[in-house]
Coordinates of C-alpha atoms in Angstrom, one line a residue:
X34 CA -29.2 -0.8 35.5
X35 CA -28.3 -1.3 31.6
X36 CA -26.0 -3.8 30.6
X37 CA -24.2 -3.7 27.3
X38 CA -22.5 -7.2 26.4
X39 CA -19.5 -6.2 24.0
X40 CA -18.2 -9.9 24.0
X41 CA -16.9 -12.8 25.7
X42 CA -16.6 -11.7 29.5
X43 CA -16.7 -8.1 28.4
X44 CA -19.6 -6.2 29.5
X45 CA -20.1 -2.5 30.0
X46 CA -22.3 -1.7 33.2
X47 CA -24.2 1.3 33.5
X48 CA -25.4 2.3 37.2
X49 CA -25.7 4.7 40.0
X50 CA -24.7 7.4 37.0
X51 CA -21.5 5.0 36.5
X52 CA -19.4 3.0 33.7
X53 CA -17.9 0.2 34.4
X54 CA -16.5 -2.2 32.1
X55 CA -15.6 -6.1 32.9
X56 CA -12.4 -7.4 31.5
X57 CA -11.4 -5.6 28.7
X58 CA -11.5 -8.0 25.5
X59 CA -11.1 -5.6 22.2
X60 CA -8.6 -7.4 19.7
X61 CA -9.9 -8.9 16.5
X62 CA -10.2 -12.5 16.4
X63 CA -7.9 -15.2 14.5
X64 CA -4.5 -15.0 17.0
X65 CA -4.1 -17.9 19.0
X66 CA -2.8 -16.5 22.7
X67 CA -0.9 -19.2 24.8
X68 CA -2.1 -18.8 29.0
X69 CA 0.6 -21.2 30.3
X70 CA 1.4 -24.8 31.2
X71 CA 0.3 -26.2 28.0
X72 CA -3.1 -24.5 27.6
X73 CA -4.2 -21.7 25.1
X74 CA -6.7 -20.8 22.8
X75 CA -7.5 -18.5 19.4
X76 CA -10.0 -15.9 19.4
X77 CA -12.8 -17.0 17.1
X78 CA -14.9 -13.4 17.1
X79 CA -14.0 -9.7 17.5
X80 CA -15.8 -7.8 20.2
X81 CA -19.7 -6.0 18.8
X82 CA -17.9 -2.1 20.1
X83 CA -14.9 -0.6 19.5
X84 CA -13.0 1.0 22.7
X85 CA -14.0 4.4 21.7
X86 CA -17.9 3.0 21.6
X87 CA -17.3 2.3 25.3
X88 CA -15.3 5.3 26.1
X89 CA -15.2 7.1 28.9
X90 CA -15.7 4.5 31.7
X91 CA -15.6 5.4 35.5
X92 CA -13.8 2.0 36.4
X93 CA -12.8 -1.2 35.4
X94 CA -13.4 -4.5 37.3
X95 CA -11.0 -7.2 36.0
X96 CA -11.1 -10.5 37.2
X97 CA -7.8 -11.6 36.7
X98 CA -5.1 -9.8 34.0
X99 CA -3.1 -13.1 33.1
X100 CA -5.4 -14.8 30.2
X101 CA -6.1 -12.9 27.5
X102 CA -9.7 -14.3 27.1
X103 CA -10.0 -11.5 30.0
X104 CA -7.4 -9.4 29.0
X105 CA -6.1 -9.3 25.2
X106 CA -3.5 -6.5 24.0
X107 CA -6.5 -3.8 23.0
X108 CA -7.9 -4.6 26.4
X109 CA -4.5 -3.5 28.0
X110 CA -4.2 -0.1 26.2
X111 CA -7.3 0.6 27.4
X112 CA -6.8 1.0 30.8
X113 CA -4.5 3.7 30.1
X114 CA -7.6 6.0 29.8
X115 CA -9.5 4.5 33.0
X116 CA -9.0 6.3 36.1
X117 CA -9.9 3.1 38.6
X118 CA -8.8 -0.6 38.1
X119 CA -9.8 -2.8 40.0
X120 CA -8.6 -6.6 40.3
X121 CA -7.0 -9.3 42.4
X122 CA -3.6 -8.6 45.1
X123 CA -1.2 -10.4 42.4
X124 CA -2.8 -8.9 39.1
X125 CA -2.6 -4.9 41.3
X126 CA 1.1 -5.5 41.4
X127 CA 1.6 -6.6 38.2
X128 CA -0.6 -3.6 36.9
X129 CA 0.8 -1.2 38.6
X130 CA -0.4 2.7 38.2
X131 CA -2.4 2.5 41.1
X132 CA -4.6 -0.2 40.2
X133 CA -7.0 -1.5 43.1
X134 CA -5.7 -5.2 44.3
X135 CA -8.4 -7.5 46.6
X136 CA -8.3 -10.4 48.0
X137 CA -11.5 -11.9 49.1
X138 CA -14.3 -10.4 50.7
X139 CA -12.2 -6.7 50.7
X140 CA -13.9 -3.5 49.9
X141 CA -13.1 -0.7 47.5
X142 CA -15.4 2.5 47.5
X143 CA -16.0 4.7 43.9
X144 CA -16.5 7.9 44.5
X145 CA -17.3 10.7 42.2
X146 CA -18.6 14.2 42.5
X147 CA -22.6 14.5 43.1
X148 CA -23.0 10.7 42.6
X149 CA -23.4 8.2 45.6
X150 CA -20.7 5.9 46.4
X151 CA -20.4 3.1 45.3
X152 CA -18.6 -0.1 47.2
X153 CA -17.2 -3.4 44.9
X154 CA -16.5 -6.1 46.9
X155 CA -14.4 -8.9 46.1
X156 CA -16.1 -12.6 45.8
X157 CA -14.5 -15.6 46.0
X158 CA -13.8 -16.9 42.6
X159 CA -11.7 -20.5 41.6
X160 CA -10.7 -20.9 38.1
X161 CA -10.3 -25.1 38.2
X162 CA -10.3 -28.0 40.5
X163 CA -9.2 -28.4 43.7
X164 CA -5.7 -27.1 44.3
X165 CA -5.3 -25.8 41.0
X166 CA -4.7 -21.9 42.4
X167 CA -0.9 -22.0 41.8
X168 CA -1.1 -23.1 38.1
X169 CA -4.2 -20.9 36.8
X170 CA -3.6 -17.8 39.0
X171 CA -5.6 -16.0 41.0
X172 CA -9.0 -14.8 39.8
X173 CA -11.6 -12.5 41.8
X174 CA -15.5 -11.7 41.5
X175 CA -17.2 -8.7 42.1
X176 CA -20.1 -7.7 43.9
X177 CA -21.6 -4.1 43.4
X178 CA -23.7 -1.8 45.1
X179 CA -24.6 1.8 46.3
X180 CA -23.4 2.3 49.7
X181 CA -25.8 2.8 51.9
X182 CA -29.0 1.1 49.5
X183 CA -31.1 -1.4 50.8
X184 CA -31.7 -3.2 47.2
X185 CA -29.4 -6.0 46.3
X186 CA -25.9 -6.5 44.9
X187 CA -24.6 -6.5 41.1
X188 CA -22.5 -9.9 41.1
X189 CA -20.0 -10.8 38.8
X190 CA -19.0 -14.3 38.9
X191 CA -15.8 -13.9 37.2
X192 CA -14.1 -17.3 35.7
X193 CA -14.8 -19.5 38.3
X194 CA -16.5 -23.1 38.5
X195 CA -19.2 -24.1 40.8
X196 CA -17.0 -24.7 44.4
X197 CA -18.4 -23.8 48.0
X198 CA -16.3 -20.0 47.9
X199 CA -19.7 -19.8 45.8
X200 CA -21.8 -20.6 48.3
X201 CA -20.4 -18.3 50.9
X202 CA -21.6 -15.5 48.1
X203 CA -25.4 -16.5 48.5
X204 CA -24.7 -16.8 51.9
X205 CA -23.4 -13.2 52.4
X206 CA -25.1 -11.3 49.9
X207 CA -28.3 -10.4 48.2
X208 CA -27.9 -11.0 44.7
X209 CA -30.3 -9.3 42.1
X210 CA -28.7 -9.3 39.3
X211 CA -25.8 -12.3 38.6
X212 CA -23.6 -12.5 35.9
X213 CA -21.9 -15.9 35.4
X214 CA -19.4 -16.7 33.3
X215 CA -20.0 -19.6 31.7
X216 CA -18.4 -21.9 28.8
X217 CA -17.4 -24.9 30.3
X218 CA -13.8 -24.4 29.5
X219 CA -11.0 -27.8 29.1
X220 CA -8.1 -28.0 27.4
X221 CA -6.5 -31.6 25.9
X222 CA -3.5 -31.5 28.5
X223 CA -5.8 -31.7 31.0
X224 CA -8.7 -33.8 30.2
X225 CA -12.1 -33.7 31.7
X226 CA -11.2 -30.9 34.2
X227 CA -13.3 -27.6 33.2
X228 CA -12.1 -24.4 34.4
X229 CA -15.5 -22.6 34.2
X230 CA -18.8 -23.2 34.8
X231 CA -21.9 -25.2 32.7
X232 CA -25.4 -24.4 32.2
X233 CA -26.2 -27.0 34.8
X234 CA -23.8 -25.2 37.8
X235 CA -25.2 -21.9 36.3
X236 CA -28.7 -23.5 37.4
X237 CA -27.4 -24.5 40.9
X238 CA -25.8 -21.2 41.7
X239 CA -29.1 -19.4 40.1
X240 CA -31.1 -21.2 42.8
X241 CA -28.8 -20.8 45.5
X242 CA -28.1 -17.2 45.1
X243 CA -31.8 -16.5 44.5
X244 CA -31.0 -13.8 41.8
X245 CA -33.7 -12.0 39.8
X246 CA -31.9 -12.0 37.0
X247 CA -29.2 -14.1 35.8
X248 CA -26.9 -12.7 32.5
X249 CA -24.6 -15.3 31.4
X250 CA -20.9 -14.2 29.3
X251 CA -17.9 -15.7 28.7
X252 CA -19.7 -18.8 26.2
X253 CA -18.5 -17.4 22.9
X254 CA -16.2 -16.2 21.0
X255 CA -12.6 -18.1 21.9
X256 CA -11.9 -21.8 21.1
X257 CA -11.2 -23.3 24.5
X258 CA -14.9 -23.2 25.2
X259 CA -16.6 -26.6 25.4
X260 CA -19.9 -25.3 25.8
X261 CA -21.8 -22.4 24.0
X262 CA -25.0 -20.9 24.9
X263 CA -26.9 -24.0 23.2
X264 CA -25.3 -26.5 24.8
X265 CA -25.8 -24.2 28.0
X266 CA -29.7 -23.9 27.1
X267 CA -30.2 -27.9 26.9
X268 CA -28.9 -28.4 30.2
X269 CA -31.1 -25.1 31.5
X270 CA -33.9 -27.1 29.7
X271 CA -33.4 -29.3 32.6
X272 CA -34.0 -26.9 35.4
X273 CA -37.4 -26.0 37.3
X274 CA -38.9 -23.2 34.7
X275 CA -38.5 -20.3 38.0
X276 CA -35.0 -21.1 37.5
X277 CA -34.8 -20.6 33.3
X278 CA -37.2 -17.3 33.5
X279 CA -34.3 -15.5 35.3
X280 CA -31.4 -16.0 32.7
X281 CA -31.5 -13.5 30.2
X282 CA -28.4 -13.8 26.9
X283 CA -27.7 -10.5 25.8
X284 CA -27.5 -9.6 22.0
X285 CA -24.2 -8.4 21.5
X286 CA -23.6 -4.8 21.6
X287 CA -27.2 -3.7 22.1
X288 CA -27.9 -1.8 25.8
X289 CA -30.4 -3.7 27.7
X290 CA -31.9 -2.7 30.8
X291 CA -32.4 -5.4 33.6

């Protein structure tokens, strides 16, 4: 498998002979985008590709399309020239044009000529506290694997904190390769309440999932981030060193097999 990060929860996945692209994030940075109820943020830095660097891709996997952090304007052209989206119920019938809506736990199968299938499932995902679904939207994860394999899952955490949906994932699956989106997002109108997850939950979910690898995204690059991949790294610092060999940060735009 060879993962490109292109930047903030944007990654390009290459595997099974297929491209898949998370959350499409391609505008240049310096325009503040509102997401609702008070919140917002600006983007600080502009993707490490271009769209026609990532160009053509099999699929795209988008955890929710209602924050632009996840999908910005250039992000949104793009999926003009993809022939699979996939994303949650609500964000499928705002898409339209045959996008892939699922709710939690559903199936979609990829299939292409001479390639094996391959399934995405969706993973529970909860972008806040407790109750907070109706004012932050829905979001999805994905887990991804060639039907029929025996090895483990691709999981993407999408922008979620650490809650027990999580723990039904390491229940139900076998993760190798886990990539958690991280940042340890709050705005002022709400306080102390994150919306994404820490270094230290990263840890926890590392060691409950049991995943060889661990690729964190989503820590950089908008201004509603709390917690960047330093302040992520002293709370690793923390955890039992099995735990902080498996995370591996991504240079930006450079292909890295995992």
């Amino acid at each position: 498998m060879r993962l490109t990060h292109v930047g903030g929860p944007t990654l390009l996945v290459e595997v099974a002979g297929r491209r898949l692209l998370t959350d499409p994030t391609f505008d240049p940075p310096g325009r503040a985008y509102a997401f609702g109820w008070g919140t917002g943020s600006t983007k600080t830095a502009g993707p490490a590709l271009a769209p026609a660097d990532v160009l053509p891709v099999d699929a795209v996997l988008l955890s929710h399309d209602h924050h632009a952090d996840n999908l910005d304007d250039a992000g949104r052209a793009l999926l003009a020239e993809v022939p699979v989206v996939v994303t949650t119920a609500s964000g499928a019938r705002r898409l339209g044009d045959g996008a892939r809506g699922l709710r939690d736990w559903q199936t979609t199968v990829l299939e292409a000529p001479g390639l094996p299938p391959l399934e995405v499932t969706a993973t529970p995902a909860r972008h806040g506290p407790p109750l907070s679904r109706r004012l932050v939207g829905d979001v999805v994860g994905f887990a991804v694997r060639e039907a029929g394999a025996d090895g483990g899952v691709l999981w993407i955490s999408g922008d979620t904190v650490a809650f027990p949906g999580l723990r039904r994932v390491a229940e139900r699956l076998r993760v190798d390769v886990a990539v958690l989106h991280l940042g340890g997002v709050r705005f002022p109108v709400t306080g102390p309440v994150r919306y994404s997850m820490t270094g230290r939950e990263a840890a926890a979910v590392c060691r409950a999932t049991g995943a060889r690898v661990v690729v964190p995204v989503h820590h950089e690059g908008w201004s509603h981030f709390r917690q960047g991949r330093e302040a992520a790294e002293r709370d690793l610092a923390a955890a039992p060193e099995d735990v902080r060999r498996r995370f591996r940060w991504l240079d930006r735009g450079v292909p890295t097999d995992v």
